[in-house]
């Protein structure tokens, strides 16, 4: 039997460094999206952002980016 990767999941890093995403949100990806870059493109279409936090990029869902 051979196993093949089926893609990537991009999950929300939460509203700030001290809190996790209360909804445990993940980008709803399209069937054709296979790479992390493609899944993040799907996320941008759904309102996700990739701000810098503590010197690194994070993934933030639309609910967590609200003040």
Coordinates of N, CA, C and O in Angstrom, one line a residue:
X1 N 0.9 -1.2 0.0 CA 0.0 0.0 0.0 C 0.9 1.2 0.0 O 1.9 1.3 0.7
X2 N 0.5 2.2 -0.7 CA 1.2 3.5 -0.8 C 0.4 4.6 -0.2 O -0.8 4.7 -0.6
X3 N 1.0 5.4 0.6 CA 0.2 6.6 1.1 C 0.7 7.8 0.4 O 1.9 8.0 0.2
X4 N -0.3 8.7 0.1 CA 0.0 10.0 -0.5 C -0.5 11.1 0.4 O -1.6 11.0 1.0
X5 N 0.2 12.2 0.5 CA -0.3 13.3 1.3 C -1.6 13.9 0.6 O -1.6 13.9 -0.7
X6 N -2.6 14.2 1.3 CA -3.8 14.7 0.7 C -3.9 16.3 0.8 O -4.9 16.8 0.4
X7 N -2.9 16.9 1.4 CA -2.9 18.4 1.4 C -2.5 18.9 2.7 O -1.9 18.2 3.6
X8 N -2.8 20.1 3.0 CA -2.4 20.8 4.2 C -3.6 21.4 4.9 O -4.6 21.9 4.2
X9 N -3.6 21.5 6.2 CA -4.6 22.3 6.9 C -3.9 23.5 7.5 O -2.8 23.4 8.0
X10 N -4.6 24.7 7.3 CA -4.1 25.9 7.9 C -5.1 26.3 9.0 O -6.3 26.5 8.7
X11 N -4.6 26.3 10.2 CA -5.5 26.6 11.4 C -5.2 28.0 11.9 O -4.0 28.5 11.8
X12 N -6.1 28.6 12.6 CA -6.0 30.0 13.1 C -5.0 29.9 14.3 O -5.1 29.0 15.2
X13 N -4.2 30.9 14.4 CA -3.2 31.0 15.5 C -3.8 31.8 16.7 O -3.1 32.1 17.7
X14 N -5.1 32.3 16.6 CA -5.7 33.0 17.7 C -5.6 34.5 17.6 O -4.9 35.0 16.8
X15 N -6.4 35.2 18.5 CA -6.5 36.6 18.4 C -5.2 37.3 18.9 O -4.9 38.4 18.5
X16 N -4.4 36.6 19.7 CA -3.1 37.2 20.2 C -2.2 36.1 20.7 O -2.6 34.9 20.6
X17 N -1.0 36.4 21.1 CA -0.1 35.4 21.5 C -0.5 34.5 22.7 O -0.2 33.4 22.9
X18 N -1.3 35.1 23.6 CA -1.7 34.5 24.8 C -3.0 33.6 24.7 O -3.3 32.8 25.6
X19 N -3.7 33.8 23.6 CA -5.0 33.0 23.5 C -5.0 32.3 22.2 O -4.6 32.7 21.1
X20 N -5.6 31.1 22.3 CA -5.9 30.3 21.1 C -7.2 30.7 20.4 O -8.0 31.3 21.1
X21 N -7.4 30.3 19.2 CA -8.7 30.6 18.5 C -9.8 29.9 19.3 O -9.8 28.7 19.5
X22 N -10.8 30.6 19.7 CA -11.9 30.0 20.5 C -12.7 29.0 19.6 O -13.4 28.1 20.2
X23 N -12.7 29.2 18.3 CA -13.5 28.3 17.4 C -12.6 27.2 16.8 O -13.2 26.4 16.1
X24 N -11.3 27.2 17.1 CA -10.4 26.2 16.5 C -10.6 26.2 15.0 O -10.7 25.1 14.4
X25 N -10.7 27.4 14.4 CA -11.0 27.6 13.0 C -9.8 27.0 12.1 O -8.7 27.1 12.5
X26 N -10.2 26.6 11.0 CA -9.3 26.1 9.9 C -9.8 26.6 8.6 O -11.0 26.7 8.4
X27 N -8.9 26.9 7.7 CA -9.3 27.3 6.3 C -10.1 26.2 5.6 O -9.7 25.1 5.7
X28 N -11.3 26.6 5.1 CA -12.0 25.6 4.3 C -11.3 25.6 2.9 O -11.4 26.6 2.2
X29 N -10.7 24.5 2.6 CA -9.9 24.5 1.3 C -10.7 23.9 0.2 O -11.6 23.1 0.4
X30 N -10.3 24.3 -1.0 CA -11.0 23.8 -2.2 C -10.3 22.4 -2.5 O -9.2 22.1 -2.1
X31 N -11.1 21.6 -3.2 CA -10.6 20.2 -3.5 C -9.3 20.3 -4.3 O -8.4 19.4 -4.1
X32 N -9.1 21.3 -5.1 CA -7.9 21.3 -5.9 C -6.6 21.9 -5.2 O -5.5 21.8 -5.7
X33 N -6.8 22.4 -4.0 CA -5.7 23.0 -3.3 C -4.9 21.9 -2.6 O -5.4 21.1 -1.8
X34 N -3.6 21.8 -3.0 CA -2.7 20.8 -2.5 C -1.6 21.3 -1.6 O -1.2 20.6 -0.7
X35 N -1.1 22.5 -1.9 CA 0.0 23.0 -1.1 C -0.4 24.0 0.0 O -1.6 24.5 -0.1
X36 N 0.4 24.3 0.9 CA 0.1 25.2 2.0 C -0.2 26.6 1.4 O -1.1 27.3 1.8
X37 N 0.5 27.0 0.3 CA 0.3 28.3 -0.3 C -1.1 28.3 -1.0 O -1.8 29.3 -0.8
X38 N -1.5 27.3 -1.6 CA -2.8 27.2 -2.2 C -3.9 27.3 -1.2 O -4.9 28.0 -1.4
X39 N -3.7 26.6 -0.1 CA -4.7 26.7 1.0 C -4.8 28.1 1.6 O -5.9 28.6 1.9
X40 N -3.6 28.7 1.8 CA -3.6 30.1 2.3 C -4.3 31.1 1.3 O -5.0 32.0 1.7
X41 N -4.2 30.8 0.0 CA -4.9 31.6 -1.0 C -6.4 31.4 -0.8 O -7.2 32.4 -0.9
X42 N -6.9 30.2 -0.5 CA -8.3 29.9 -0.2 C -8.7 30.7 1.0 O -9.8 31.3 1.0
X43 N -7.8 30.8 2.0 CA -8.1 31.5 3.2 C -8.3 33.0 3.0 O -9.2 33.6 3.6
X44 N -7.4 33.6 2.1 CA -7.6 35.0 1.8 C -8.9 35.3 1.2 O -9.5 36.3 1.5
X45 N -9.4 34.4 0.4 CA -10.7 34.6 -0.2 C -11.8 34.5 0.8 O -12.9 35.0 0.6
X46 N -11.5 33.8 1.9 CA -12.5 33.7 3.0 C -12.3 34.7 4.1 O -13.0 34.7 5.1
X47 N -11.4 35.7 3.9 CA -11.2 36.7 4.9 C -10.1 36.5 5.9 O -9.9 37.3 6.8
X48 N -9.3 35.5 5.7 CA -8.1 35.3 6.6 C -7.0 36.3 6.3 O -6.9 36.7 5.2
X49 N -6.2 36.5 7.3 CA -5.0 37.4 7.1 C -3.8 36.7 7.7 O -3.9 35.7 8.4
X50 N -2.6 37.2 7.3 CA -1.3 36.7 7.8 C -0.4 37.8 8.3 O 0.6 38.2 7.8
X51 N -0.8 38.3 9.5 CA 0.0 39.4 10.1 C 1.3 38.8 10.7 O 1.4 37.6 10.9
X52 N 2.2 39.7 11.0 CA 3.4 39.4 11.8 C 3.1 39.5 13.2 O 2.5 40.4 13.7
X53 N 3.6 38.5 14.0 CA 3.5 38.5 15.4 C 4.7 37.9 16.0 O 5.1 36.8 15.7
X54 N 5.4 38.7 16.9 CA 6.6 38.2 17.5 C 7.7 37.8 16.5 O 8.3 36.8 16.7
X55 N 7.7 38.5 15.4 CA 8.8 38.3 14.4 C 8.4 37.1 13.4 O 9.3 36.7 12.6
X56 N 7.3 36.6 13.5 CA 6.9 35.5 12.5 C 5.5 35.7 12.0 O 4.7 36.5 12.5
X57 N 5.2 35.1 10.9 CA 3.9 35.2 10.3 C 2.9 34.2 11.0 O 3.3 33.1 11.3
X58 N 1.7 34.7 11.2 CA 0.7 33.8 11.8 C -0.6 33.8 10.9 O -0.7 34.7 10.1
X59 N -1.4 32.8 11.0 CA -2.7 32.8 10.3 C -3.8 33.1 11.2 O -3.9 32.5 12.3
X60 N -4.6 34.1 10.8 CA -5.7 34.6 11.7 C -7.0 34.6 10.9 O -7.2 35.1 9.8
X61 N -8.0 33.9 11.6 CA -9.3 33.8 10.9 C -10.1 35.1 11.1 O -9.7 36.0 11.8
X62 N -11.2 35.3 10.3 CA -11.9 36.6 10.3 C -12.4 36.9 11.7 O -12.5 38.1 12.1
X63 N -12.8 35.9 12.5 CA -13.4 36.2 13.9 C -12.3 36.7 14.8 O -12.5 37.6 15.6
X64 N -11.1 36.1 14.7 CA -10.0 36.5 15.6 C -9.3 37.8 15.3 O -8.7 38.5 16.1
X65 N -9.5 38.3 14.0 CA -8.8 39.5 13.6 C -9.7 40.7 14.0 O -9.2 41.9 14.0
X66 N -10.9 40.5 14.4 CA -11.8 41.6 14.9 C -11.3 42.0 16.3 O -10.9 41.2 17.1
X67 N -11.3 43.3 16.5 CA -10.8 43.8 17.8 C -11.7 43.4 19.0 O -12.7 43.0 18.9

